[in-house]
PDB file of C-alpha atoms and ligand atoms in Angstrom:
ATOM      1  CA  UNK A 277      71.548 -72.473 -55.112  1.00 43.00           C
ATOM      2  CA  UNK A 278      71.830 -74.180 -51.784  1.00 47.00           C
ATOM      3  CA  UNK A 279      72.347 -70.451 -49.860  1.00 51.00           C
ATOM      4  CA  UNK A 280      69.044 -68.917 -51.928  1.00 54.00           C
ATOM      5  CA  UNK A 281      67.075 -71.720 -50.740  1.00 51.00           C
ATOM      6  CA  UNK A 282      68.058 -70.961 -46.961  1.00 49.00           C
ATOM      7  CA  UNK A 283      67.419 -67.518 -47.165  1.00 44.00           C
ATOM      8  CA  UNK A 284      64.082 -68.021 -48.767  1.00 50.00           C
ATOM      9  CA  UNK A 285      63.025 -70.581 -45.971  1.00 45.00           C
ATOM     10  CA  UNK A 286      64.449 -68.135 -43.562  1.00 43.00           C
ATOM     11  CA  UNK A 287      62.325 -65.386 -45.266  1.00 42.00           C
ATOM     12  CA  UNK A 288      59.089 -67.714 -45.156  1.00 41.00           C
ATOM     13  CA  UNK A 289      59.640 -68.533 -41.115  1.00 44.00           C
ATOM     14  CA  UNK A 290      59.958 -64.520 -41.094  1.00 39.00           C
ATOM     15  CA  UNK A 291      56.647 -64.141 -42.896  1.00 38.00           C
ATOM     16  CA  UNK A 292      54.897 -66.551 -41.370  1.00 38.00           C
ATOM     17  CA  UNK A 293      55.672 -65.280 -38.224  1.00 39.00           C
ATOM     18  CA  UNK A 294      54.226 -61.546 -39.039  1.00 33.00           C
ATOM     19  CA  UNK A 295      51.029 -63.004 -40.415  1.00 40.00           C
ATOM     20  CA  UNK A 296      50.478 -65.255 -36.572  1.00 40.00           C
ATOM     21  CA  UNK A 297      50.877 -62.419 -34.866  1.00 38.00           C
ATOM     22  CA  UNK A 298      48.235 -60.316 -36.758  1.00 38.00           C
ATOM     23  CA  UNK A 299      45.900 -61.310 -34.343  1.00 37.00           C
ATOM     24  CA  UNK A 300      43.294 -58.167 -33.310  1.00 37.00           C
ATOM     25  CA  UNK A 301      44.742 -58.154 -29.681  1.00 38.00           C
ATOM     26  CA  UNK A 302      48.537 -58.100 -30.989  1.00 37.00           C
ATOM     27  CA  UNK A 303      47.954 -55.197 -32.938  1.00 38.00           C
ATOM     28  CA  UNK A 304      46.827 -53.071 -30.691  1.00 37.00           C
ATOM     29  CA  UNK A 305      49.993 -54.005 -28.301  1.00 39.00           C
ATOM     30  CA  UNK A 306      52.013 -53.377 -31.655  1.00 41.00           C
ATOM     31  CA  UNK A 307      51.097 -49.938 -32.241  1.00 44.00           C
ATOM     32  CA  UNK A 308      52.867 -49.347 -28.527  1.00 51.00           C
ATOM     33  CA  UNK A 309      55.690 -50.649 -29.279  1.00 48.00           C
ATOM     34  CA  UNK A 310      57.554 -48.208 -31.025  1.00 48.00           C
ATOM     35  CA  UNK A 311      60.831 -50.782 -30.560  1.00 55.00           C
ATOM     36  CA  UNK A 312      59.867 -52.339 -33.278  1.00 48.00           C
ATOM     37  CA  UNK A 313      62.714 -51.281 -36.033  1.00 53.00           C
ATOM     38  CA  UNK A 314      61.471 -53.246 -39.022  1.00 51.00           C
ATOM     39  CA  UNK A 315      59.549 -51.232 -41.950  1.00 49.00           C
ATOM     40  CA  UNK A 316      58.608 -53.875 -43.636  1.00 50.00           C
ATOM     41  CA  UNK A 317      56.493 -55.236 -40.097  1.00 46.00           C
ATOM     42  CA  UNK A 318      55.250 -51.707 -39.665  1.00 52.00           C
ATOM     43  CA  UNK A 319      54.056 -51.772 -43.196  1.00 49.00           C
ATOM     44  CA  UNK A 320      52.177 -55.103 -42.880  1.00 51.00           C
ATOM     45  CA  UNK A 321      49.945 -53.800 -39.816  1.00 59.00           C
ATOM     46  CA  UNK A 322      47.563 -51.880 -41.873  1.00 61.00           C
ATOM     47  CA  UNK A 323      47.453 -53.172 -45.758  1.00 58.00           C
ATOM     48  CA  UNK A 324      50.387 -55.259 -46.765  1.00 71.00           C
ATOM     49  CA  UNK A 325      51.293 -53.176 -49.282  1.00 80.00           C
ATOM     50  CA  UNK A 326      51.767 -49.485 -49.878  1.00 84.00           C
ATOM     51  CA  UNK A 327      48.397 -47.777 -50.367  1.00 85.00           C
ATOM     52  CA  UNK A 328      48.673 -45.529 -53.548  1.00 90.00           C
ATOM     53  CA  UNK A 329      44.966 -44.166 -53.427  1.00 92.00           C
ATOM     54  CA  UNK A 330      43.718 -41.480 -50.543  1.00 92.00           C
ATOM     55  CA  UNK A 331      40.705 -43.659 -50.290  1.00 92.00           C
ATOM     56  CA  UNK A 332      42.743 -46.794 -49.120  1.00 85.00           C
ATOM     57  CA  UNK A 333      43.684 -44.803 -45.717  1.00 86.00           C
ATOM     58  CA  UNK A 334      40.416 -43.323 -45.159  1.00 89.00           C
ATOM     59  CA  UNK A 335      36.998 -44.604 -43.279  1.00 91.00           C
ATOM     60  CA  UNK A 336      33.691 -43.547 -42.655  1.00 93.00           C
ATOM     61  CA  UNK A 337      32.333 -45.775 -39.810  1.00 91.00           C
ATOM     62  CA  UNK A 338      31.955 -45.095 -37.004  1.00 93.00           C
ATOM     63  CA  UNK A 339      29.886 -41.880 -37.533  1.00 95.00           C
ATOM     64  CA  UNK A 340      31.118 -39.687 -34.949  1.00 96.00           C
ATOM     65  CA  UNK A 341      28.037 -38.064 -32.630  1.00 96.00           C
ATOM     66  CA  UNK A 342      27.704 -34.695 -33.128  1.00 98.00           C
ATOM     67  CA  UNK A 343      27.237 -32.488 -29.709  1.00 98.00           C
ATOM     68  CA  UNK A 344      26.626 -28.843 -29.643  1.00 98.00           C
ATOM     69  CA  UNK A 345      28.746 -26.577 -27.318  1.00 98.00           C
ATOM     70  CA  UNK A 346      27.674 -23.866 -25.492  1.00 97.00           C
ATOM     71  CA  UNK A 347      23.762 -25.144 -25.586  1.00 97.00           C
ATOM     72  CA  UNK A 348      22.763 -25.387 -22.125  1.00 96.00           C
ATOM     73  CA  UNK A 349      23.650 -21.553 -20.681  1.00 92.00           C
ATOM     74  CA  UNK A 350      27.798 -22.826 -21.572  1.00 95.00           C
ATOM     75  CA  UNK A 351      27.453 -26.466 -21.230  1.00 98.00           C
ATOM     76  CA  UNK A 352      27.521 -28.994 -24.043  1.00 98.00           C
ATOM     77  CA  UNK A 353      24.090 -30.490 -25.454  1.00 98.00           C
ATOM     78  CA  UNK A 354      24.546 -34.136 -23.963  1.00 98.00           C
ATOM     79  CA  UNK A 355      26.459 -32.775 -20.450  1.00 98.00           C
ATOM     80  CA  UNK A 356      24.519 -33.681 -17.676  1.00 98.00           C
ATOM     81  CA  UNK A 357      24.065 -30.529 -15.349  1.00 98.00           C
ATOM     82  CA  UNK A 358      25.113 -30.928 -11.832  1.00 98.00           C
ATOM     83  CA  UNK A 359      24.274 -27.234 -10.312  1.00 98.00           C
ATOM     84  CA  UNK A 360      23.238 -24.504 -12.793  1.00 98.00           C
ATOM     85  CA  UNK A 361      22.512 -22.258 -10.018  1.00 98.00           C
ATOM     86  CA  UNK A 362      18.667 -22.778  -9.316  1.00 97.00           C
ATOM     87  CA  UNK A 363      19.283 -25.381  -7.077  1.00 98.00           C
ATOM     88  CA  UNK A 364      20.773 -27.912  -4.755  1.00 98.00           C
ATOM     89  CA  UNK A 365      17.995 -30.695  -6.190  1.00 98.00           C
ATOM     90  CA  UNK A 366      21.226 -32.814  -7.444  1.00 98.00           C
ATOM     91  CA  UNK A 367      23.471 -32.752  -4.036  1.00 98.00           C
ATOM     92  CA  UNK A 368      23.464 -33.894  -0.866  1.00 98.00           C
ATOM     93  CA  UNK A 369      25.121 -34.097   2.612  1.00 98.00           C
ATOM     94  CA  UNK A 370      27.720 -36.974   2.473  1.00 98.00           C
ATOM     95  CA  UNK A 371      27.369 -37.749   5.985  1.00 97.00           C
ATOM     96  CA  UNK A 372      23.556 -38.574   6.237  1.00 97.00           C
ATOM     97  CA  UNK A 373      22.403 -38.947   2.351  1.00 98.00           C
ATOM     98  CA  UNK A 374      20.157 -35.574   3.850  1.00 98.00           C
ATOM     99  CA  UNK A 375      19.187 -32.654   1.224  1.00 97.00           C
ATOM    100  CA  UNK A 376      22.873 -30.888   1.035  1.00 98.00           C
ATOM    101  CA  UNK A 377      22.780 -27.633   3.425  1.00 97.00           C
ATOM    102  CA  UNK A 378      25.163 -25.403   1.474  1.00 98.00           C
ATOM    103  CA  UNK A 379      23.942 -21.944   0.799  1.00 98.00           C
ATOM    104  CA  UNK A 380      22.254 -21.403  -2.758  1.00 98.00           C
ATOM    105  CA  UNK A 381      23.107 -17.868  -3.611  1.00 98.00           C
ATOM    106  CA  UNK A 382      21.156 -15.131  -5.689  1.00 97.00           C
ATOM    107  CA  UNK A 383      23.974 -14.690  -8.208  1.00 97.00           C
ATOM    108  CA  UNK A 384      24.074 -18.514  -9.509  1.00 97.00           C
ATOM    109  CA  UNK A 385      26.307 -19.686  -7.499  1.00 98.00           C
ATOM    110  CA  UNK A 386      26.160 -21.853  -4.080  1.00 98.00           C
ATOM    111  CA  UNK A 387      28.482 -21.425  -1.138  1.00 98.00           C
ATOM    112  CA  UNK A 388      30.110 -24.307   1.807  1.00 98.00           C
ATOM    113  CA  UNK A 389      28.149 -23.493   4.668  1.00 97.00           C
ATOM    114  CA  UNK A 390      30.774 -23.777   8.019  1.00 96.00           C
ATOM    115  CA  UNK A 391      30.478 -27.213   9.469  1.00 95.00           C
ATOM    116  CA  UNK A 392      27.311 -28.435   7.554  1.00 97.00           C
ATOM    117  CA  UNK A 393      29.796 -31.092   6.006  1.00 98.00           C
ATOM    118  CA  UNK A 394      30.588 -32.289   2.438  1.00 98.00           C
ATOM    119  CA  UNK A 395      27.825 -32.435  -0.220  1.00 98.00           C
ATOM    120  CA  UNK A 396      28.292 -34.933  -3.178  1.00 98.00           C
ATOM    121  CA  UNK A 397      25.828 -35.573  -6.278  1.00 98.00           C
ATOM    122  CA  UNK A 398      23.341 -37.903  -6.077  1.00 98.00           C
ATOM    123  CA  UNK A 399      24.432 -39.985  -8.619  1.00 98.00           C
ATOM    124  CA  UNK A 400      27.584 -41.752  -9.196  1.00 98.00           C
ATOM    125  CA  UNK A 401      30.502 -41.376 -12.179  1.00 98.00           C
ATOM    126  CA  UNK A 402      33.355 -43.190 -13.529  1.00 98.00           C
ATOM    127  CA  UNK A 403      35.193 -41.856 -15.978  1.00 98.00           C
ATOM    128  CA  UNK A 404      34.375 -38.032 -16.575  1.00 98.00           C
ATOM    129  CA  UNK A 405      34.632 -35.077 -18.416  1.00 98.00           C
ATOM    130  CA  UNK A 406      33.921 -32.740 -15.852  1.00 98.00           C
ATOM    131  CA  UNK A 407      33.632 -28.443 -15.672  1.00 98.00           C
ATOM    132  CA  UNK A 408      33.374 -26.626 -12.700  1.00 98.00           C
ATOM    133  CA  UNK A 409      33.944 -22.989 -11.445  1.00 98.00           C
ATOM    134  CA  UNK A 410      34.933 -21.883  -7.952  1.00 98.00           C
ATOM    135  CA  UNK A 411      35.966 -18.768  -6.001  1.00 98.00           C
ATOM    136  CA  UNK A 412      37.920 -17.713  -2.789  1.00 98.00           C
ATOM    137  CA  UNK A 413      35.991 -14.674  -0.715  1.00 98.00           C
ATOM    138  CA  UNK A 414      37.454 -11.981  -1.246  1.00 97.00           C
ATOM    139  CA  UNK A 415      37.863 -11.280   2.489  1.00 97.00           C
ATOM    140  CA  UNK A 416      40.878 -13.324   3.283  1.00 96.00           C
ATOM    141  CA  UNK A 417      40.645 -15.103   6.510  1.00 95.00           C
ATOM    142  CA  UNK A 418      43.612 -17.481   7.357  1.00 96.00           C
ATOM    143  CA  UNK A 419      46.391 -18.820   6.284  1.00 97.00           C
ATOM    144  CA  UNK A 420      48.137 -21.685   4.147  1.00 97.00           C
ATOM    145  CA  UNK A 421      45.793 -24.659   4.210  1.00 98.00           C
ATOM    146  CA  UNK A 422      42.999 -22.469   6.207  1.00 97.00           C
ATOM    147  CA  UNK A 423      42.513 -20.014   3.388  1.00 98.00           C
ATOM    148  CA  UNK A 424      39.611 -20.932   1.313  1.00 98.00           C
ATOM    149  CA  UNK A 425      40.253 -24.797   1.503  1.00 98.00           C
ATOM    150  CA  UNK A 426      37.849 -26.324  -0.489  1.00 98.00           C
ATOM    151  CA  UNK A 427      38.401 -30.131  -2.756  1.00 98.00           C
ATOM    152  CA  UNK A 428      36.439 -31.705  -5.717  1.00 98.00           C
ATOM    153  CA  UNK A 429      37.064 -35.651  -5.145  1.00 98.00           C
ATOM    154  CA  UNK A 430      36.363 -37.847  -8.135  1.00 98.00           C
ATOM    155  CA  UNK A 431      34.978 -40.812  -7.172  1.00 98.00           C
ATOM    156  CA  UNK A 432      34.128 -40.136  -3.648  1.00 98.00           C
ATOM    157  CA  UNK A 433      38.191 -40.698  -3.265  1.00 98.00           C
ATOM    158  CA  UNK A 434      40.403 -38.744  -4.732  1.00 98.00           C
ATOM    159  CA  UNK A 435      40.817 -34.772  -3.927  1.00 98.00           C
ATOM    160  CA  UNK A 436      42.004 -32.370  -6.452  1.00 98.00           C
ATOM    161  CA  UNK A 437      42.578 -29.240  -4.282  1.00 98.00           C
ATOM    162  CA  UNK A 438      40.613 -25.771  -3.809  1.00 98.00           C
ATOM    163  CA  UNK A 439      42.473 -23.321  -2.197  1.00 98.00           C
ATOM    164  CA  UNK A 440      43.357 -19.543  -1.829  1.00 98.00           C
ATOM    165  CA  UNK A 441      47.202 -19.916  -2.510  1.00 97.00           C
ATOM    166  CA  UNK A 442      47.683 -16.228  -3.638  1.00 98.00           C
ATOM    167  CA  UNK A 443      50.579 -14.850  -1.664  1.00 97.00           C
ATOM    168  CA  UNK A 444      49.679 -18.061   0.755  1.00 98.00           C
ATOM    169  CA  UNK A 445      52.429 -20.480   0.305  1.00 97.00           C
ATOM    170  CA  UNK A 446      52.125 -23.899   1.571  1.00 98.00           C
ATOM    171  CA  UNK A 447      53.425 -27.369   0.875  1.00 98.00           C
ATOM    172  CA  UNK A 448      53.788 -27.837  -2.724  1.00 98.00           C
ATOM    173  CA  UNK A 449      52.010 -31.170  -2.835  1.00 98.00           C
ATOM    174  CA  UNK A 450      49.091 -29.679  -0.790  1.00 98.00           C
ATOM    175  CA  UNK A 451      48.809 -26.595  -3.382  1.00 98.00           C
ATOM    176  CA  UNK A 452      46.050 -25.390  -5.421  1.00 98.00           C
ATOM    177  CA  UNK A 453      45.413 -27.981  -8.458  1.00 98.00           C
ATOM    178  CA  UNK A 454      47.271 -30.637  -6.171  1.00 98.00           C
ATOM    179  CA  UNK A 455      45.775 -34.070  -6.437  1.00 98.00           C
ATOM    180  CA  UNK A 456      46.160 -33.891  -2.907  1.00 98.00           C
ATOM    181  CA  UNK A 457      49.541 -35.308  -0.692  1.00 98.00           C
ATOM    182  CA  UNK A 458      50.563 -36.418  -4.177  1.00 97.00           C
ATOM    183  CA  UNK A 459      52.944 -34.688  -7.039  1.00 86.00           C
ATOM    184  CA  UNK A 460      53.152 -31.362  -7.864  1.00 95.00           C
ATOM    185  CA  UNK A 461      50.835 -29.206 -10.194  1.00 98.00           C
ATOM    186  CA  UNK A 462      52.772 -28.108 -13.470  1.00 98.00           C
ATOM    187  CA  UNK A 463      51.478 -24.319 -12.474  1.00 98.00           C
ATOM    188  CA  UNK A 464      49.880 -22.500  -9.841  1.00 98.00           C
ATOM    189  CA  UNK A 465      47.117 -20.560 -12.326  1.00 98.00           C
ATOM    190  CA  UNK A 466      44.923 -19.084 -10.177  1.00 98.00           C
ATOM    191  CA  UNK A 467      42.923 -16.083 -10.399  1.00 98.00           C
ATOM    192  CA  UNK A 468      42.715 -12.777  -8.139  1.00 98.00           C
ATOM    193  CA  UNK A 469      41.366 -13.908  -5.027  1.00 98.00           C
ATOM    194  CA  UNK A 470      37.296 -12.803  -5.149  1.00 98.00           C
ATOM    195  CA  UNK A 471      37.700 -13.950  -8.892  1.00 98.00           C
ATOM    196  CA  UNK A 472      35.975 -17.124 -10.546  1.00 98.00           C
ATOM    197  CA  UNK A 473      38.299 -19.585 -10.795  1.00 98.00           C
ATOM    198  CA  UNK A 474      37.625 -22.740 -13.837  1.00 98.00           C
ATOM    199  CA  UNK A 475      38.691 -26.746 -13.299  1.00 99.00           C
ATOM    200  CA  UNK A 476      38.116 -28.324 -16.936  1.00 98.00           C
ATOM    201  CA  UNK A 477      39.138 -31.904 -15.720  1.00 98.00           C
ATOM    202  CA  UNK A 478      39.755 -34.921 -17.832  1.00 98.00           C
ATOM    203  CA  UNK A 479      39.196 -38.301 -15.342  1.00 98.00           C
ATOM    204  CA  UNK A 480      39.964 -41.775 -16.123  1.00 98.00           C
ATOM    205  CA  UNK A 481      38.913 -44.224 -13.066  1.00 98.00           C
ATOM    206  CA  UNK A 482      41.199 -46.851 -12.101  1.00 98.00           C
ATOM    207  CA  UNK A 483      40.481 -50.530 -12.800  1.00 98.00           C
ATOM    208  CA  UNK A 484      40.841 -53.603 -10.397  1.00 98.00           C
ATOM    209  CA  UNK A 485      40.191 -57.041 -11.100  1.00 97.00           C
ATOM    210  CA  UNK A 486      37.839 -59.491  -9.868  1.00 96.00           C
ATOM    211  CA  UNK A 487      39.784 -60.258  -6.883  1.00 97.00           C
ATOM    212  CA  UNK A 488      40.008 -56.778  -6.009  1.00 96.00           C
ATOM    213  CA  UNK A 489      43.784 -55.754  -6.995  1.00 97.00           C
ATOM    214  CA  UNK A 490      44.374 -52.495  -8.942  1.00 97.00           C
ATOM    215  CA  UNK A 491      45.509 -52.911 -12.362  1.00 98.00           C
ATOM    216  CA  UNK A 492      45.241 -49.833 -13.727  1.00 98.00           C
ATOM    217  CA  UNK A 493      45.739 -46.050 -11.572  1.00 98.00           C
ATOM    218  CA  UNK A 494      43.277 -43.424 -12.627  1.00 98.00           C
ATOM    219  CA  UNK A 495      44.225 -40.893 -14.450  1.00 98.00           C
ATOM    220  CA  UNK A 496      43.614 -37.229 -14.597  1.00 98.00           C
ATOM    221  CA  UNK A 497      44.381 -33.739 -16.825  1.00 98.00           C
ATOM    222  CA  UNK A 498      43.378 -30.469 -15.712  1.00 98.00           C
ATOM    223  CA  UNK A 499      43.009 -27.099 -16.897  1.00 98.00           C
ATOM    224  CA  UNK A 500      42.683 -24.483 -14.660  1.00 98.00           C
ATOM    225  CA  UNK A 501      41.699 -21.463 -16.275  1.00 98.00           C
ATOM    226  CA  UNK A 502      42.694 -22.722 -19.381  1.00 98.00           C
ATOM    227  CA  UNK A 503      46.264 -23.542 -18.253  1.00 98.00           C
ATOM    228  CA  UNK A 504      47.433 -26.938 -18.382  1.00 98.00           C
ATOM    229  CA  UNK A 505      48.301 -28.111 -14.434  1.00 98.00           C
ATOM    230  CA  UNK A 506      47.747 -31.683 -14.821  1.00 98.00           C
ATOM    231  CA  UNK A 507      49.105 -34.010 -17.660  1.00 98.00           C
ATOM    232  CA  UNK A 508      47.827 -37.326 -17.694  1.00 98.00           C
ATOM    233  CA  UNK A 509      48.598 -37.473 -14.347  1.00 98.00           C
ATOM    234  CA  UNK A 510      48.872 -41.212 -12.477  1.00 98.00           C
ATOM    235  CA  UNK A 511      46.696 -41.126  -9.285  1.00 98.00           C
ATOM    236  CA  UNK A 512      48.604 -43.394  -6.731  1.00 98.00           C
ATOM    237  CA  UNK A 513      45.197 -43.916  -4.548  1.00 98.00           C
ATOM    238  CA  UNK A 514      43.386 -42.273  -1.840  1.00 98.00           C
ATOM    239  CA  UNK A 515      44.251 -38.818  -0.954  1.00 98.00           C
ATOM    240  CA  UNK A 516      44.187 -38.517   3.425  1.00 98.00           C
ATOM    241  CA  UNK A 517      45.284 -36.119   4.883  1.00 97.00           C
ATOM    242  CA  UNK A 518      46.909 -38.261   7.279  1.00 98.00           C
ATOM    243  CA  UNK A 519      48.703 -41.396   5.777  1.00 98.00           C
ATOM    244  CA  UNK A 520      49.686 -43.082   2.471  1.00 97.00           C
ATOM    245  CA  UNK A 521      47.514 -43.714  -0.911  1.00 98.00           C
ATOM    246  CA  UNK A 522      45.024 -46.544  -0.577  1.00 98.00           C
ATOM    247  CA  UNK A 523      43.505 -48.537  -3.512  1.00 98.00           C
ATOM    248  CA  UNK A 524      40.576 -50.861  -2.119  1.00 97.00           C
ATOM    249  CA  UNK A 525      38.636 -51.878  -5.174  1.00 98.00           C
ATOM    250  CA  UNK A 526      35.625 -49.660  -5.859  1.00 98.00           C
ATOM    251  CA  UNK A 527      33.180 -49.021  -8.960  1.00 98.00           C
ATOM    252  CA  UNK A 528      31.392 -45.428  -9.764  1.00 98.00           C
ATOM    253  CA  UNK A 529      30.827 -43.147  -7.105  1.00 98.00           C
ATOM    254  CA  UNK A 530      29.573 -39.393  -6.497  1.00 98.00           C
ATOM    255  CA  UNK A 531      31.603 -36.655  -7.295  1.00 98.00           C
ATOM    256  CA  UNK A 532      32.465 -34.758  -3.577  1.00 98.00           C
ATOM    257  CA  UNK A 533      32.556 -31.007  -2.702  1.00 98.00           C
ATOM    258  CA  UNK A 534      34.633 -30.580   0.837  1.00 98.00           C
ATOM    259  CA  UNK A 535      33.873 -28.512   3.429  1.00 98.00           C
ATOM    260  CA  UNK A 536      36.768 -28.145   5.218  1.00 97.00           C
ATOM    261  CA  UNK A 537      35.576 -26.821   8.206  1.00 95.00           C
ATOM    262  CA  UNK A 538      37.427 -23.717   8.767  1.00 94.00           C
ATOM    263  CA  UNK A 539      34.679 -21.267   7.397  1.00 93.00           C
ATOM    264  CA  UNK A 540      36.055 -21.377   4.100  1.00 95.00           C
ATOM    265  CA  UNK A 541      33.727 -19.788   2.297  1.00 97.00           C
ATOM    266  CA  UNK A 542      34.494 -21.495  -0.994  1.00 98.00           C
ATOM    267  CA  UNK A 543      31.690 -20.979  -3.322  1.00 98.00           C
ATOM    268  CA  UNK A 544      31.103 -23.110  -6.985  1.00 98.00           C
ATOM    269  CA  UNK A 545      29.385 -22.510  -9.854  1.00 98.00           C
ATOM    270  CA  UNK A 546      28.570 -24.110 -13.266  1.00 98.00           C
ATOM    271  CA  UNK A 547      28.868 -27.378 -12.926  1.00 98.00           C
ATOM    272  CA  UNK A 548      28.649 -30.196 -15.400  1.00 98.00           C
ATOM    273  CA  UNK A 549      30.115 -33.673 -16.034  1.00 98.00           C
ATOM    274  CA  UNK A 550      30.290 -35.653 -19.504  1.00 98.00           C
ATOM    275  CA  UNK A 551      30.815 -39.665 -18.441  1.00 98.00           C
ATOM    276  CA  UNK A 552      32.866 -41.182 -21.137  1.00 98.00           C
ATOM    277  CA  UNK A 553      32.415 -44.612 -19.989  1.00 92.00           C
TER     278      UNK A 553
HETATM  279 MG1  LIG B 997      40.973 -29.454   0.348  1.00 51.07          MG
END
């Protein structure tokens, strides 16, 4: 009698326990915890009990927005268009804040014109789903990290590379898909030089707090041409060329197109951005 009544106390201090730590904030920590052995606690997360009925484990709020692909000449119906080809109305030069001097081409496209500097959108992103296109000229001028160098930094920061690395080899962290000086990509999937070239890029901007520490990297995925080259990748900081990562606190910023000086003739194409922040 004695050793039922301890193991029903101990049973109650067990319950009890589950039930204080069913705050909203606990559960979401719970559901990354996969540590946690017990069944019984798993099972008291959502219901208490078993559901038996489909409808128990189903919801309809929130609605989820509807948004139609392919409705603006490729680009989702809510994406907002950076360059569709008609002009350079959403760019400018990153040095001055001057209207951005790249060359708009007849074919939809716009090219890095030698020297003019980098161009960046006028307005400013955090977290994005972004698309963009790009090609090396077909006439191959230099080599390694002189051939068709190009960058798209998120942020205003952080460079994920362009380059012509087709029978160009270079340093691996400095490749094609690179986010630059840092990692590896998972595959170099590039294109025939000459060719068009896609970046479907999934961004997540770091987060600091108030007194300007980072507590949380960005993150990034990347397709390039439809082949996965970035996982979830941690971005460490600040991509020089010369030097280590920095992380000095920042909120949105544009999203960069680099000229890298050394004619490189990059041109881009199709560009759009959905913020999901
Ligand atoms: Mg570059």
């Amino acid at each position: 009698m004695i050793r039922r009544s301890i193991l029903s106390l101990l049973l109650l201090i067990v319950l009890v326990g589950c039930q204080q730590s069913k705050t909203p904030q606990n559960e979401a920590k719970t559901v990354d915890q996969p540590q946690i052995e017990d069944p019984v606690i798993t099972y008291e997360e959502y219901s208490g009990t078993e559901p038996t009925k489909p409808e128990e484990t189903e919801f309809y709020e929130p609605v989820v927005p509807e948004v139609k692909p392919y409705a603006q000449n490729g680009a989702p119906s809510d994406a907002i268009i950076l360059f569709d080809g008609t002009s350079l109305d959403n760019w400018v030069s990153s040095s001055d804040g001057s209207q951005a001097k790249w060359i708009l081409n007849d074919d939809g496209s716009m090219t890095v014109k030698n020297k003019t500097g980098d161009i960046q959108t006028k307005d400013s992103f955090g977290c994005v789903q972004l698309h963009i296109e790009w090609k090396s000229p077909e006439e191959i001028q230099g080599e390694g990290q002189s051939r068709a160098n190009s960058g798209i930094f998120l942020q205003n920061r952080y460079e994920v590379q362009v380059l012509d690395n087709n029978d160009n080899p270079t340093y691996t962290n400095g490749q094609v898909g690179t986010i630059y000086k840092q990692g590896t990509a998972l595959a170099m999937a590039s294109v025939p030089t000459g060719q068009w070239n896609t970046y479907d890029i999934i961004y997540h901007a770091p987060k600091f707090n108030e007194l300007g520490g980072k507590t949380k990297s960005a993150t990034i995925t990347i397709l390039h041409n439809g082949v996965l080259i970035q996982d979830h990748t941690e971005i460490k900081g600040t991509t020089p060329y010369i030097g280590w990562p920095k992380n000095e606190a920042h909120g949105k910023g544009p999203i960069r197109l680099q000229d890298h000086g050394d004619n490189s003739r990059v041109s881009y194409r199709n560009i759009w951005v959905r913020p999901l922040d």
